mmCIF file of C-alpha atoms in Angstrom:
data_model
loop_
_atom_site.group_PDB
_atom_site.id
_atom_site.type_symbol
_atom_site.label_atom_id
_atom_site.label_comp_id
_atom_site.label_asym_id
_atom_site.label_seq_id
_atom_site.Cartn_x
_atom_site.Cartn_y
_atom_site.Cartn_z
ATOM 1 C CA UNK A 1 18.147 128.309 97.461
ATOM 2 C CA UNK A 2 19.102 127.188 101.188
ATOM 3 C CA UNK A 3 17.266 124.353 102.536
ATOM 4 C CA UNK A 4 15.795 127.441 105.366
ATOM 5 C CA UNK A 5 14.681 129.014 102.295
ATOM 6 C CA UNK A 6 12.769 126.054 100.358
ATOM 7 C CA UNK A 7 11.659 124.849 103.983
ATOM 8 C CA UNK A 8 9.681 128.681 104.351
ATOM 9 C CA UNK A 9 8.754 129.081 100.714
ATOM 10 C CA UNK A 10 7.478 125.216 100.906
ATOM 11 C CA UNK A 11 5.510 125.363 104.004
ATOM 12 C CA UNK A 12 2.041 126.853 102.839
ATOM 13 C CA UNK A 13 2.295 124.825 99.828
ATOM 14 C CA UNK A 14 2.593 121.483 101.844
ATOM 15 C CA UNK A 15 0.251 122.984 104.753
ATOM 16 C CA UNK A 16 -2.166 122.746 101.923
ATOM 17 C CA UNK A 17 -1.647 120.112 99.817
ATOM 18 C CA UNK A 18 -0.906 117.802 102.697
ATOM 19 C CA UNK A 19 -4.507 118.043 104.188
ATOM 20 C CA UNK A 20 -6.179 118.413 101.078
ATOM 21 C CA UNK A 21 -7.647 114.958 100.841
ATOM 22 C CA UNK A 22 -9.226 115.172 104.305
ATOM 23 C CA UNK A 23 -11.489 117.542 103.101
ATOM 24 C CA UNK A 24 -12.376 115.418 99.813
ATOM 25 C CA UNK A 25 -16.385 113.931 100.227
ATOM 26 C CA UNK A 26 -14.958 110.385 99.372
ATOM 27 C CA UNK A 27 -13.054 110.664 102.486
ATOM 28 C CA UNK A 28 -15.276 112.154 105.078
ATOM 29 C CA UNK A 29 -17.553 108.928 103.867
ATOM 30 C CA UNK A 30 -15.053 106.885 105.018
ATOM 31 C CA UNK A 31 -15.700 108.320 108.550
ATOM 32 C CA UNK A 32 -19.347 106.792 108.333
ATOM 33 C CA UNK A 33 -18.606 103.083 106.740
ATOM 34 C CA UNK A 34 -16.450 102.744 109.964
ATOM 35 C CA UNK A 35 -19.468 104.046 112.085
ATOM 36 C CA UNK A 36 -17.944 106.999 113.852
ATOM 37 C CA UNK A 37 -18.362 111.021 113.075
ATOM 38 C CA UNK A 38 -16.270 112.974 111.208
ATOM 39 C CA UNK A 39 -14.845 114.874 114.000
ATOM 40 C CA UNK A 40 -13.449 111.219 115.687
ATOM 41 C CA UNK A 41 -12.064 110.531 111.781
ATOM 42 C CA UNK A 42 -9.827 113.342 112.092
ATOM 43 C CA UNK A 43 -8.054 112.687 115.193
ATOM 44 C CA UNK A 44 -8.240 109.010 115.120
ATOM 45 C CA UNK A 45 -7.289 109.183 111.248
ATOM 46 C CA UNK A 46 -4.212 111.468 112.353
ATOM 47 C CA UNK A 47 -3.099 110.022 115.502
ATOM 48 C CA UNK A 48 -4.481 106.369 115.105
ATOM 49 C CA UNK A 49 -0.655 106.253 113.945
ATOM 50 C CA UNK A 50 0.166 106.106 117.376
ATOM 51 C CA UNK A 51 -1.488 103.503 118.179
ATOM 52 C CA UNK A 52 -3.533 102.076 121.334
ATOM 53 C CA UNK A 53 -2.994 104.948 123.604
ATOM 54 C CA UNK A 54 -4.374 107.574 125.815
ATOM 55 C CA UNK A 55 -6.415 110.892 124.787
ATOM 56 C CA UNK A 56 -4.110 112.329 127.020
ATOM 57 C CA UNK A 57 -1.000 111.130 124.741
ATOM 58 C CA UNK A 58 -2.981 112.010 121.583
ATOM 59 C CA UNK A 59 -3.749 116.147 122.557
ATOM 60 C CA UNK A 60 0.334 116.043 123.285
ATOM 61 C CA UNK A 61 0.788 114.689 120.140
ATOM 62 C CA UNK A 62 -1.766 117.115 118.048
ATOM 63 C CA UNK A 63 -0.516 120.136 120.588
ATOM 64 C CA UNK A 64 -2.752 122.499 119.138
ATOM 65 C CA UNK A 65 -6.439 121.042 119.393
ATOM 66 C CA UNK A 66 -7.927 121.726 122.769
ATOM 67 C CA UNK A 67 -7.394 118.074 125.044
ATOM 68 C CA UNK A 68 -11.098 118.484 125.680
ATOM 69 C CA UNK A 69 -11.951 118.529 122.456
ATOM 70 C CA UNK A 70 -9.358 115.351 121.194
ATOM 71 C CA UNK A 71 -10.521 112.939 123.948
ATOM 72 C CA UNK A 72 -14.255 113.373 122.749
ATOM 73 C CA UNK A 73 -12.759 112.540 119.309
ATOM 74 C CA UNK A 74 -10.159 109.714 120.504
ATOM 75 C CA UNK A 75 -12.457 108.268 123.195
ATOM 76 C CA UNK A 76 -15.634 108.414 120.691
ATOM 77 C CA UNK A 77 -13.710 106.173 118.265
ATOM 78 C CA UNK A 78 -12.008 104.048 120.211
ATOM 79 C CA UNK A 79 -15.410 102.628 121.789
ATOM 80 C CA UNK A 80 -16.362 100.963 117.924
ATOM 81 C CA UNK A 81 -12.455 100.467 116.411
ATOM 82 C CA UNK A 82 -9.118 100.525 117.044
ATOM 83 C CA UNK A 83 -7.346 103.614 116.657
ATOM 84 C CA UNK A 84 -4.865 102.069 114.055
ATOM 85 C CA UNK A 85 -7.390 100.960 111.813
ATOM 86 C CA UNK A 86 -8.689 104.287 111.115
ATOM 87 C CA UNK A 87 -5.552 105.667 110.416
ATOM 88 C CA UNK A 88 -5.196 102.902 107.648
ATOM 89 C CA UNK A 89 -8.109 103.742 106.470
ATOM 90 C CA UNK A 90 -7.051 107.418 106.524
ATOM 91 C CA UNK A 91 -3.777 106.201 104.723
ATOM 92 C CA UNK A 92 -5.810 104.384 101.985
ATOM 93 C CA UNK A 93 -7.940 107.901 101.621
ATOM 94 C CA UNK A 94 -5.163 109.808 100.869
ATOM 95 C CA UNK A 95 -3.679 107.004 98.193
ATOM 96 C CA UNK A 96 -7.200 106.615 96.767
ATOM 97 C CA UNK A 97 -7.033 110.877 96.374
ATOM 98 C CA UNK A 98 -3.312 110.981 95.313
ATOM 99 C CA UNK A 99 -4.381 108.280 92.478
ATOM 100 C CA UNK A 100 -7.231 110.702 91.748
ATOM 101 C CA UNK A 101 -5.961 114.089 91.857
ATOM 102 C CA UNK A 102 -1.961 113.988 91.625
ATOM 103 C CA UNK A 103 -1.413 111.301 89.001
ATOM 104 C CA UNK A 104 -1.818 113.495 86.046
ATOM 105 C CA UNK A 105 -0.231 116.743 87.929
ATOM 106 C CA UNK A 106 2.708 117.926 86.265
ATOM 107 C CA UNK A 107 5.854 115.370 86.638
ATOM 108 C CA UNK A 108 3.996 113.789 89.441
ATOM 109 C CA UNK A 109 6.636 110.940 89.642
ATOM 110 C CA UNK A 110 9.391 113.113 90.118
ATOM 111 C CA UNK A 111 7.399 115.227 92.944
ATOM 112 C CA UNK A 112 6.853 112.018 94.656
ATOM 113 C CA UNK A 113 10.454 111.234 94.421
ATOM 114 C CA UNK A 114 11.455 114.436 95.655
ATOM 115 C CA UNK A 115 9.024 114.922 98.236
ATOM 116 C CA UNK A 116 9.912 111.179 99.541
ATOM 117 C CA UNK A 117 13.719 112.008 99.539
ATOM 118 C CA UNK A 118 12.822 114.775 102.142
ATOM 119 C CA UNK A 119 10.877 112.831 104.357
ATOM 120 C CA UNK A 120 13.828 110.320 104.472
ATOM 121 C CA UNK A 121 15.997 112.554 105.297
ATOM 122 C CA UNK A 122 13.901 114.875 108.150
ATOM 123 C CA UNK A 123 14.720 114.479 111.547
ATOM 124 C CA UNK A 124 11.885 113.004 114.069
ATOM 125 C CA UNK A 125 13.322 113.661 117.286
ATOM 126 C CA UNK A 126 10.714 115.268 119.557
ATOM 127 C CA UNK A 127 7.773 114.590 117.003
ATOM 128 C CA UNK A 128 6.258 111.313 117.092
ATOM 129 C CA UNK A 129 3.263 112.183 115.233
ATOM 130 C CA UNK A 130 5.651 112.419 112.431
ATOM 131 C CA UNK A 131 7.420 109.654 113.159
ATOM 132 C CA UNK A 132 4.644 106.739 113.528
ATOM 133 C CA UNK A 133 3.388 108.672 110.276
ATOM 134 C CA UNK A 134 6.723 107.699 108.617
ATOM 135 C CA UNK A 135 6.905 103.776 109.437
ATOM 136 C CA UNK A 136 3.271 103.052 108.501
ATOM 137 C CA UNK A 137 3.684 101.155 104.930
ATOM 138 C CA UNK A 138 2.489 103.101 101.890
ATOM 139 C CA UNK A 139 -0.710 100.588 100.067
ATOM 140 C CA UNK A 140 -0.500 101.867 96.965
ATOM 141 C CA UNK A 141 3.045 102.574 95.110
ATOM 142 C CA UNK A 142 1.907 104.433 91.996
ATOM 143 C CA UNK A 143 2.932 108.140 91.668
ATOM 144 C CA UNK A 144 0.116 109.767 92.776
ATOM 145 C CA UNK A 145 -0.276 107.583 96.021
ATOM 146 C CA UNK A 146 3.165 108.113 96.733
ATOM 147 C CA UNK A 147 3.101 112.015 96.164
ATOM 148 C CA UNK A 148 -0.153 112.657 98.856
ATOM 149 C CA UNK A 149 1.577 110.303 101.506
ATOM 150 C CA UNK A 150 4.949 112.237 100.873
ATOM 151 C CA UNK A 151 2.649 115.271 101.472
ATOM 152 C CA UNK A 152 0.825 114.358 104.506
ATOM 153 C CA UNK A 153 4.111 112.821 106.133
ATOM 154 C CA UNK A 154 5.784 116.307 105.664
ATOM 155 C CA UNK A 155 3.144 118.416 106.496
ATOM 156 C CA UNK A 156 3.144 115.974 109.716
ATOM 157 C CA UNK A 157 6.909 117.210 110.009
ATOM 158 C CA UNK A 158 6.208 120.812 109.824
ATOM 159 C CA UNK A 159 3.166 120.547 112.467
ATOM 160 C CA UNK A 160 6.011 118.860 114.949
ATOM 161 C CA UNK A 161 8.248 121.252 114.329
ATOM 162 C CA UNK A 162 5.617 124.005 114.628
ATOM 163 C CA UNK A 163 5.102 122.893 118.099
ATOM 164 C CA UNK A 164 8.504 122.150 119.386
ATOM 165 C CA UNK A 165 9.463 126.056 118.354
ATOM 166 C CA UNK A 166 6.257 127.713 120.401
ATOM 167 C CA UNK A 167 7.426 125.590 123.079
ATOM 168 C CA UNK A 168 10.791 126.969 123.242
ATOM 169 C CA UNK A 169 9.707 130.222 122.456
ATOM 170 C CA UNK A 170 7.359 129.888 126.086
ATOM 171 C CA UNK A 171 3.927 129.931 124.645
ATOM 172 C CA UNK A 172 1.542 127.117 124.962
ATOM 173 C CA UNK A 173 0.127 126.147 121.848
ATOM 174 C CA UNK A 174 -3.414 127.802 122.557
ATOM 175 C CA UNK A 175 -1.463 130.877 122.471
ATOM 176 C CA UNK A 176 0.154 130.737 118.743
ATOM 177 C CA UNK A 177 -2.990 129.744 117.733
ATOM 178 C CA UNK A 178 -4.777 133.234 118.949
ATOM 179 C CA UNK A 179 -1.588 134.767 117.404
ATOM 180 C CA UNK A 180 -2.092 133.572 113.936
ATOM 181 C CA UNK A 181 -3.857 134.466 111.639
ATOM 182 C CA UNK A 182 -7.196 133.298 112.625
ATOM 183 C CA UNK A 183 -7.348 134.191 115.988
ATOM 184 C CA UNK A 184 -10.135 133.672 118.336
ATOM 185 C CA UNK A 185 -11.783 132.021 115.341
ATOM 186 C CA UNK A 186 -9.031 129.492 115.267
ATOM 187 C CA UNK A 187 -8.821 128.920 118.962
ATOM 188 C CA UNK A 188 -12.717 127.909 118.660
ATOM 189 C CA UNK A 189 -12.432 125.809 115.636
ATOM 190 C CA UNK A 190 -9.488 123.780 117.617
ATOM 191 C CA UNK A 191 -11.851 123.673 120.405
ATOM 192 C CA UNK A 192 -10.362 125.768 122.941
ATOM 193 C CA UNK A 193 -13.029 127.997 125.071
ATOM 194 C CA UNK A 194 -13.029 131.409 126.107
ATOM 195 C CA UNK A 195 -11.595 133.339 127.780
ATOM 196 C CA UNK A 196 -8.392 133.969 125.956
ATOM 197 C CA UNK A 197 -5.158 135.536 126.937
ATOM 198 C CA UNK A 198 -4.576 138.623 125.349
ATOM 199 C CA UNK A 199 -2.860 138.605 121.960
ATOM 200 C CA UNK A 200 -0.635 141.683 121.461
ATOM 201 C CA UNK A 201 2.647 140.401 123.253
ATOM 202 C CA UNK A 202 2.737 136.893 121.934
ATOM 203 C CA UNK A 203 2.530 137.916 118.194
ATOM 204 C CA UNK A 204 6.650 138.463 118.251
ATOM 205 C CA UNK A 205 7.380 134.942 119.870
ATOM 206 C CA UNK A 206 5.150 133.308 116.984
ATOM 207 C CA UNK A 207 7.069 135.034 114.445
ATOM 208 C CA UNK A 208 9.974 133.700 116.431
ATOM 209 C CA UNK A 209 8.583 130.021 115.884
ATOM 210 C CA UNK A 210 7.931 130.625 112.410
ATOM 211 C CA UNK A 211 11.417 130.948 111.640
ATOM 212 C CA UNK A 212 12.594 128.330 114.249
ATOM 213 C CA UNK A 213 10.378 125.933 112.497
ATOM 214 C CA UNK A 214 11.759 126.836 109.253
ATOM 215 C CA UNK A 215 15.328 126.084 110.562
ATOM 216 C CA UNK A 216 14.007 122.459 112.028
ATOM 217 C CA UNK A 217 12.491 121.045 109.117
ATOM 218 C CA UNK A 218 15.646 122.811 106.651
ATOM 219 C CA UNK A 219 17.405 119.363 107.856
ATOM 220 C CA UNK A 220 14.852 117.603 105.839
ATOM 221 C CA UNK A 221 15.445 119.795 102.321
ATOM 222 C CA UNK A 222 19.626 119.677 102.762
ATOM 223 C CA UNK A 223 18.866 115.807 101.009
ATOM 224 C CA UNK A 224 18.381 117.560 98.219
ATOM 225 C CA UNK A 225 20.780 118.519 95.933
ATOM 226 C CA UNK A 226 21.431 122.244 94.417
ATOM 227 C CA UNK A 227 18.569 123.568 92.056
ATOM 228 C CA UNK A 228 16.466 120.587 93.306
ATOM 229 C CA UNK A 229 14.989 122.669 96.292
ATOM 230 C CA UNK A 230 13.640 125.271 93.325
ATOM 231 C CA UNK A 231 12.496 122.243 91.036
ATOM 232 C CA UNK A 232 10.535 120.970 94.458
ATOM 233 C CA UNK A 233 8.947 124.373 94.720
ATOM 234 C CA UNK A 234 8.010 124.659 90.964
ATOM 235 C CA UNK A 235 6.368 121.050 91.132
ATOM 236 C CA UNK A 236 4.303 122.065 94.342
ATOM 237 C CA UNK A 237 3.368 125.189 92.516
ATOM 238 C CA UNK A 238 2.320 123.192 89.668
ATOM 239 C CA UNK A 239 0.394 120.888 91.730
ATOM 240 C CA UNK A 240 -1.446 123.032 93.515
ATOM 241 C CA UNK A 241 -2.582 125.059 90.132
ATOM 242 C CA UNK A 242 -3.811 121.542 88.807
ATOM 243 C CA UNK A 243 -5.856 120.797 91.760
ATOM 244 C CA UNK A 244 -7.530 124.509 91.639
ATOM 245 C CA UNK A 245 -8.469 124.061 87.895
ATOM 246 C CA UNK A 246 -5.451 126.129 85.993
#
């Protein structure tokens, strides 16, 4: 496989796995022993890697959340702890749920190893989501920690990249977001009001960015060596089966 092919076979599979723990109960609890709501855990707990800036900074980051919607988040946070303090504590959820939940997937060690490889190797120019994502220090070294960081960095890497193609494909990100999938439903759960801008001629430029995106991140699989893009796919497979039970 090329690296543009494990990059597009590889994205739904680390779309998924790489939130997965923000949805676990253990986490969203962590949202109230810090005193703040679950919607300011999100975008502190993603962008908090950012540091002490401005909302403003933060909806650039995230691109595809309505700026609205992130400074009530950001600002709502920021008024009872620092920004980088829930994003280590978002760091240590996703070790806690790696330790949990990946540990005993199928050759989790060598998934982690893998998966870490790639996000060595991916390019952060233009996405500093990713980037500050990438020099935080892992807590926890153990396979399963290790595997759900590798996760959420990359999946970090393929939201960047996500948002540097619609750019150059001249939508705004409000736009891909009615043209996927979800649609108007997606625009209001990123908290973007109506009215919307009609859909029909922006559904070829996403497509567009699709593949663009594949083509940015590709830099991050050509680390790997031939037949290990496959083995990285089969793993992910794997994983994802173990989490759902099979």
């Amino acid at each position: 496989m090329t690296p543009e092919q494990v990059a597009a076979a590889s994205k739904p599979l680390v779309l998924e796995l790489g939130e997965a723990f923000s949805r676990c109960p253990a986490t969203l609890r962590r949202a109230r022993l810090l005193g703040i709501s679950g919607w300011a855990f999100y975008i502190t707990g993603r962008a908090g890697a950012l540091g002490d800036v401005r909302a403003e900074t933060v909806a650039a980051a995230l691109g595809f959340i309505a700026p609205d919607a992130v400074a009530d988040g950001w600002d709502a946070a920021a008024r009872t702890v620092r920004p980088l303090a829930v994003a280590e504590a978002n760091l240590a959820e996703c070790c806690r749920w790696g330790v949990e939940h990946l540990s005993d997937a199928p050759e989790s060690p060598r998934l982690a190893g893998l998966l870490e490889r790639a996000v060595d190797a991916a390019d952060g120019s233009g996405m500093p989501l990713f980037a500050a994502w990438r020099a935080m220090p892992v807590p926890d070294r153990s396979p399963g920690a290790r595997a759900a960081v590798a996760l959420l960095r990359l999946r970090e890497h393929f939201a960047g990249a996500y948002l540097l193609s619609v750019r150059a494909a001249g939508m705004t990100p409000l736009e891909a977001v009615l043209a996927g999938p979800e649609g108007e439903a997606g625009a209001a759960a990123c908290g973007w009001s109506p009215p919307y801008p009609p859909v029909g001629p922006l559904v070829r430029r996403r497509l567009w960015a699709e593949v663009v995106t594949d083509r940015l991140v590709a830099t991050a699989f050509r680390a790997l060596a031939p037949g290990e893009g496959a083995e990285l796919l089969n793993l992910l497979t794997a994983a994802r089966l173990h989490l759902r039970g099979g």
